[in-house]
Amino acid sequence: METPGLVVHGEAEPFSTALRSLVNNRLYSDVRFVVGQEQQEVFAHRCLLACRCNFFQRLLGQEPGPGVPSPVVLSTVPAEAFLAVLEFLYTNSVKLQRHSVSPAGRGLGGRGTGAEERALRLQPPTLQVLEVLTAAVEYGLEELRELCLEFVVKMLDVELVCETLQVAVTFGLGPLQERCIAFIEAHSQEVLGTRGFLELSAPALLPLLRSDNLCVDEAELVLAARSWARVGAAVLERPVAEVAAPVVRELRLALLTPAELSALEEQNRREPLIPVEQIVEAWKCHALRSGDAARDAPCRRRRGTVPREHHRFLDLPFK
């Protein structure tokens, strides 16, 4: 009876090092990518990409014709993130970092004012790990996605959390979204002052404004929502009230004192943000001293709500 063969393994490190040397190496490459807004040229090897990733198998399925093949254009993924993906495909390992080498070049182009404009001028470097996570999700690389998620959760902080929340909401990463919201609930005031908060999409901001556990007073939350809407209005070139419409209903105006409501009403006349009927509903709660006075006006206190004398008349105390 023939003895079954024995699988033996050589050292992994020299093998990995050799393959890593082929990443973006023109030598023997047979496919060329033009990547990112910077249109960086990246060289790779069809057989390796195709056997490691179904996305590239479909993308590179046809054999190149005679002559010099045209480059494959991938304009949405930054070059540094794409090179990290290639490193993982070639070596099954990748060096993840919080920040990219080059800072992001986004801003308002002078269209914002005050704190919003200053916040976006102080551009932090692009968060490299989130770009790699985004690419891993788009390319269907489950193992790389899980490695990125593990890294992000360990590194989550005030600077990183809003951009992470945006990625989680965009790609339906439920557990990561829950981790981000829990972090923001515990560090609400610090997070509201970040550039990442100002750049959240409306779908990402909504679950925050619906939370009872935000450690911030409603007056501060109204100011933060106005700053967020101003930035969106400047970027999208739309009215502030139109940008705010999907989220502003979640502000709990009945928690404000009559003096605060009057001041808000006056500012709202100068710069519309909140529908007039929403302010009227808050006034009804004060007039009738009941949270049931306006069913659509949330009266429930948040964890960070500063107690006010009229709160004792509301029917929905914080639990």
Coordinates of C-alpha atoms in Angstrom, one line a residue:
M1 CA 0.0 0.0 0.0
E2 CA 1.4 3.4 -1.0
T3 CA 2.3 5.7 1.8
P4 CA 0.3 9.0 1.6
G5 CA 2.3 12.0 0.9
L6 CA 3.2 14.6 3.5
V7 CA 2.6 18.3 2.9
V8 CA 5.6 20.2 4.2
H9 CA 5.9 24.0 4.4
G10 CA 8.9 26.2 3.8
E11 CA 9.4 29.5 5.7
A12 CA 6.5 31.8 5.2
E13 CA 8.4 35.1 5.6
P14 CA 10.7 34.8 2.5
F15 CA 7.7 33.8 0.4
S16 CA 5.7 36.7 1.6
T17 CA 8.6 39.1 1.1
A18 CA 9.1 37.9 -2.5
L19 CA 5.5 38.4 -3.4
R20 CA 5.4 41.8 -1.7
S21 CA 8.2 42.8 -4.0
L22 CA 5.8 42.3 -7.0
V23 CA 3.2 44.8 -5.7
N24 CA 3.2 47.7 -8.2
N25 CA 6.2 46.2 -9.9
R26 CA 6.3 46.7 -13.7
L27 CA 8.4 43.6 -14.0
Y28 CA 6.3 40.8 -15.6
S29 CA 3.2 42.8 -14.9
D30 CA 0.4 42.2 -17.5
V31 CA -2.3 44.7 -16.2
R32 CA -2.1 48.4 -15.6
F33 CA -4.5 50.4 -13.4
V34 CA -5.0 54.1 -13.3
V35 CA -6.2 54.7 -9.8
G36 CA -7.9 57.5 -7.8
Q37 CA -8.4 61.2 -8.5
E38 CA -4.6 61.6 -8.8
Q39 CA -4.7 59.0 -11.6
Q40 CA -1.7 57.1 -10.3
E41 CA -0.4 54.3 -12.4
V42 CA -0.3 50.9 -10.7
F43 CA 1.0 47.7 -12.1
A44 CA -0.2 44.2 -11.2
H45 CA -0.5 40.6 -12.4
R46 CA -3.8 39.2 -13.7
C47 CA -3.5 35.6 -12.6
L48 CA -2.8 36.6 -9.0
L49 CA -5.6 39.1 -8.8
A50 CA -8.1 36.8 -10.5
C51 CA -7.4 33.8 -8.3
R52 CA -7.6 35.8 -5.1
C53 CA -10.6 38.0 -5.7
N54 CA -13.9 37.5 -7.7
F55 CA -14.2 41.2 -8.3
F56 CA -10.9 41.2 -10.3
Q57 CA -11.8 37.9 -11.9
R58 CA -14.8 39.4 -13.4
L59 CA -13.1 42.7 -14.2
L60 CA -10.1 41.0 -15.9
G61 CA -12.0 38.1 -17.4
Q62 CA -11.2 38.9 -21.0
E63 CA -7.8 38.1 -22.3
P64 CA -5.9 41.3 -23.4
G65 CA -5.7 41.8 -27.2
P66 CA -2.5 42.3 -29.2
G67 CA -0.5 45.4 -28.6
V68 CA -0.3 47.5 -25.4
P69 CA -3.6 46.9 -23.4
S70 CA -5.5 49.9 -22.2
P71 CA -5.3 50.7 -18.5
V72 CA -8.1 49.7 -16.1
V73 CA -9.4 52.9 -14.6
L74 CA -10.6 52.8 -11.0
S75 CA -11.2 56.4 -10.1
T76 CA -13.1 56.0 -6.8
V77 CA -10.5 54.3 -4.8
P78 CA -7.5 56.3 -3.5
A79 CA -4.1 55.0 -4.7
E80 CA -2.8 54.3 -1.3
A81 CA -5.8 52.2 -0.3
F82 CA -5.6 50.3 -3.6
L83 CA -2.0 49.5 -3.0
A84 CA -2.9 48.2 0.5
V85 CA -5.6 46.0 -1.1
L86 CA -2.9 44.6 -3.6
E87 CA -0.5 44.0 -0.7
F88 CA -3.2 41.9 1.0
L89 CA -4.0 40.0 -2.2
Y90 CA -0.4 39.2 -2.9
T91 CA 0.8 38.4 0.7
N92 CA -2.4 37.8 2.7
S93 CA -1.2 40.5 5.1
V94 CA -1.4 44.3 5.1
K95 CA -0.1 47.2 7.0
L96 CA -3.0 49.3 8.2
Q97 CA -2.6 52.9 9.3
R98 CA -4.9 55.5 10.7
H99 CA -3.7 58.2 8.3
S100 CA -2.7 58.3 4.7
V101 CA 0.6 59.9 3.8
S102 CA -1.0 62.8 1.9
P103 CA -3.7 64.9 3.6
A104 CA -7.1 65.1 2.0
G105 CA -7.7 68.1 -0.2
R106 CA -11.3 68.8 0.5
G107 CA -12.9 72.0 1.7
L108 CA -15.6 74.5 1.2
G109 CA -13.7 76.8 -1.1
G110 CA -14.6 79.9 0.9
R111 CA -18.3 79.2 0.8
G112 CA -18.7 78.5 4.5
T113 CA -18.5 81.0 7.4
G114 CA -17.3 81.1 11.0
A115 CA -16.6 77.8 12.8
E116 CA -17.7 75.6 9.9
E117 CA -15.1 77.2 7.5
R118 CA -12.3 77.1 10.1
A119 CA -13.1 73.4 10.9
L120 CA -12.7 72.4 7.3
R121 CA -9.6 74.4 6.8
L122 CA -7.9 72.3 9.5
Q123 CA -7.8 69.3 7.3
P124 CA -6.5 66.2 9.1
P125 CA -4.9 63.5 7.0
T126 CA -7.2 61.1 5.2
L127 CA -8.1 58.1 7.4
Q128 CA -6.3 55.3 5.4
V129 CA -7.9 52.4 7.3
L130 CA -11.4 53.6 6.3
E131 CA -10.4 53.9 2.7
V132 CA -9.1 50.3 2.8
L133 CA -12.2 49.1 4.5
T134 CA -14.4 50.8 1.9
A135 CA -12.3 49.1 -0.9
A136 CA -12.6 45.7 0.9
V137 CA -16.4 46.0 1.0
E138 CA -16.7 47.1 -2.6
Y139 CA -14.4 44.3 -3.8
G140 CA -16.0 41.6 -1.7
L141 CA -12.8 40.9 0.3
E142 CA -14.4 39.5 3.5
E143 CA -11.2 38.7 5.3
L144 CA -9.7 42.1 4.7
R145 CA -12.9 43.7 5.7
E146 CA -12.9 41.9 9.1
L147 CA -9.2 42.8 9.6
C148 CA -10.1 46.5 9.0
L149 CA -13.1 46.4 11.3
E150 CA -11.0 44.9 14.1
F151 CA -8.4 47.6 13.6
V152 CA -11.0 50.4 13.5
V153 CA -12.8 49.3 16.6
K154 CA -9.5 49.2 18.5
M155 CA -8.5 52.7 17.3
L156 CA -11.9 54.3 17.6
D157 CA -11.6 57.9 19.0
V158 CA -13.2 61.3 18.8
E159 CA -11.3 62.1 15.5
L160 CA -12.1 58.8 13.8
V161 CA -15.7 58.0 15.0
C162 CA -17.8 60.2 12.6
E163 CA -16.0 59.1 9.5
T164 CA -16.3 55.5 10.7
L165 CA -20.0 56.0 11.3
Q166 CA -20.4 57.3 7.8
V167 CA -18.8 54.2 6.3
A168 CA -20.8 51.9 8.5
V169 CA -24.1 53.6 7.5
T170 CA -23.1 53.7 3.8
F171 CA -22.3 50.0 3.6
G172 CA -24.8 48.7 6.1
L173 CA -22.2 47.6 8.7
G174 CA -24.7 47.3 11.6
P175 CA -22.4 46.2 14.5
L176 CA -19.8 48.9 13.6
Q177 CA -22.6 51.5 13.4
E178 CA -23.7 50.5 16.9
R179 CA -20.2 50.8 18.3
C180 CA -19.8 54.3 16.8
I181 CA -23.1 55.5 18.2
A182 CA -22.3 54.2 21.6
F183 CA -18.9 56.0 21.5
I184 CA -20.5 59.2 20.4
E185 CA -23.1 58.9 23.1
A186 CA -20.3 58.8 25.7
H187 CA -18.2 61.6 24.1
S188 CA -21.0 63.8 22.6
Q189 CA -19.6 67.3 23.2
E190 CA -16.2 66.5 21.9
V191 CA -17.5 64.8 18.8
L192 CA -19.9 67.6 18.0
G193 CA -16.9 69.9 17.5
T194 CA -15.1 67.8 14.9
R195 CA -15.0 68.2 11.2
G196 CA -16.2 64.6 10.8
F197 CA -19.5 65.6 12.5
L198 CA -20.0 68.5 10.1
E199 CA -19.6 66.2 7.2
L200 CA -22.0 63.4 8.2
S201 CA -24.7 62.6 5.8
A202 CA -28.3 63.0 6.9
P203 CA -28.8 59.2 7.2
A204 CA -25.8 59.0 9.5
L205 CA -26.9 61.9 11.6
L206 CA -30.4 60.7 12.1
P207 CA -29.7 57.8 14.6
L208 CA -27.6 60.2 16.7
L209 CA -30.4 62.8 17.0
R210 CA -32.8 60.0 17.9
S211 CA -30.7 58.8 20.7
D212 CA -31.7 59.3 24.4
N213 CA -28.2 58.7 25.5
L214 CA -26.3 61.7 24.0
C215 CA -24.4 63.4 26.8
V216 CA -25.2 66.9 25.5
D217 CA -27.9 69.5 26.2
E218 CA -30.6 70.2 23.6
A219 CA -29.5 73.8 23.2
E220 CA -26.0 72.7 22.2
L221 CA -27.5 70.1 19.9
V222 CA -29.6 72.7 18.1
L223 CA -26.4 74.8 17.5
A224 CA -24.5 71.7 16.3
A225 CA -27.4 70.8 13.9
R226 CA -27.3 74.4 12.5
S227 CA -23.6 74.3 12.0
W228 CA -24.0 70.9 10.2
A229 CA -26.7 72.2 8.0
R230 CA -24.7 75.3 7.1
V231 CA -21.8 73.2 5.9
G232 CA -24.1 71.0 3.9
A233 CA -25.7 74.0 2.4
A234 CA -22.4 75.5 1.4
V235 CA -21.1 72.3 -0.2
L236 CA -24.4 71.3 -1.9
E237 CA -25.4 74.9 -2.8
R238 CA -28.8 74.5 -1.3
P239 CA -30.8 76.4 1.4
V240 CA -29.9 75.6 5.0
A241 CA -33.5 74.6 5.8
E242 CA -33.6 72.2 2.8
V243 CA -30.5 70.5 4.0
A244 CA -31.7 70.2 7.5
A245 CA -35.2 69.0 6.6
P246 CA -34.4 65.2 6.9
V247 CA -33.1 65.5 10.4
V248 CA -34.4 68.6 12.2
R249 CA -37.6 66.9 13.4
E250 CA -35.5 64.9 15.8
L251 CA -34.5 68.0 17.8
R252 CA -36.5 68.1 21.1
L253 CA -37.4 71.8 21.2
A254 CA -39.9 71.3 24.1
L255 CA -36.9 70.7 26.4
L256 CA -35.8 74.4 25.9
T257 CA -37.0 77.2 28.2
P258 CA -39.4 79.8 26.9
A259 CA -36.5 82.3 26.7
E260 CA -34.4 79.8 24.7
L261 CA -37.4 79.1 22.4
S262 CA -37.9 82.8 21.8
A263 CA -34.2 83.3 21.0
L264 CA -34.4 80.2 18.6
E265 CA -37.5 81.6 17.0
E266 CA -35.9 84.9 16.3
Q267 CA -32.8 83.3 14.9
N268 CA -35.0 81.0 12.8
R269 CA -36.6 84.1 11.2
R270 CA -33.2 85.4 10.2
E271 CA -31.9 82.0 9.0
P272 CA -34.6 79.4 8.6
L273 CA -33.6 76.0 9.9
I274 CA -36.6 74.5 11.8
P275 CA -40.2 74.4 10.4
V276 CA -42.4 77.0 12.1
E277 CA -45.0 74.3 13.1
Q278 CA -42.3 72.4 15.0
I279 CA -41.6 75.5 17.1
V280 CA -45.3 76.0 17.6
E281 CA -45.6 72.4 18.9
A282 CA -42.9 73.2 21.5
W283 CA -44.8 76.3 22.6
K284 CA -47.9 74.1 23.0
C285 CA -46.0 71.9 25.4
H286 CA -45.2 74.9 27.5
A287 CA -48.7 76.4 27.4
L288 CA -50.4 73.2 28.4
R289 CA -47.5 71.9 30.5
S290 CA -47.8 68.5 29.1
G291 CA -45.7 66.3 26.8
D292 CA -49.0 65.1 25.3
A293 CA -49.8 68.6 24.0
A294 CA -48.0 67.8 20.7
R295 CA -47.6 64.2 19.9
D296 CA -45.0 64.8 17.2
A297 CA -42.8 67.0 19.4
P298 CA -40.3 64.8 21.4
C299 CA -40.2 65.8 25.0
R300 CA -38.1 62.9 26.4
R301 CA -34.9 64.1 28.1
R302 CA -31.5 62.9 26.9
R303 CA -28.8 61.8 29.2
G304 CA -27.0 65.1 28.9
T305 CA -30.1 67.3 29.1
V306 CA -29.6 70.1 31.7
P307 CA -32.6 70.1 34.0
R308 CA -35.0 73.0 33.6
E309 CA -37.9 74.0 35.8
H310 CA -40.6 73.1 33.3
H311 CA -39.3 69.6 32.8
R312 CA -41.3 68.4 35.8
F313 CA -44.5 69.0 33.8
L314 CA -43.3 66.8 30.9
D315 CA -44.8 63.3 30.9
L316 CA -41.7 61.5 29.5
P317 CA -38.8 61.8 31.9
F318 CA -35.4 60.4 31.1
K319 CA -35.1 56.8 32.1

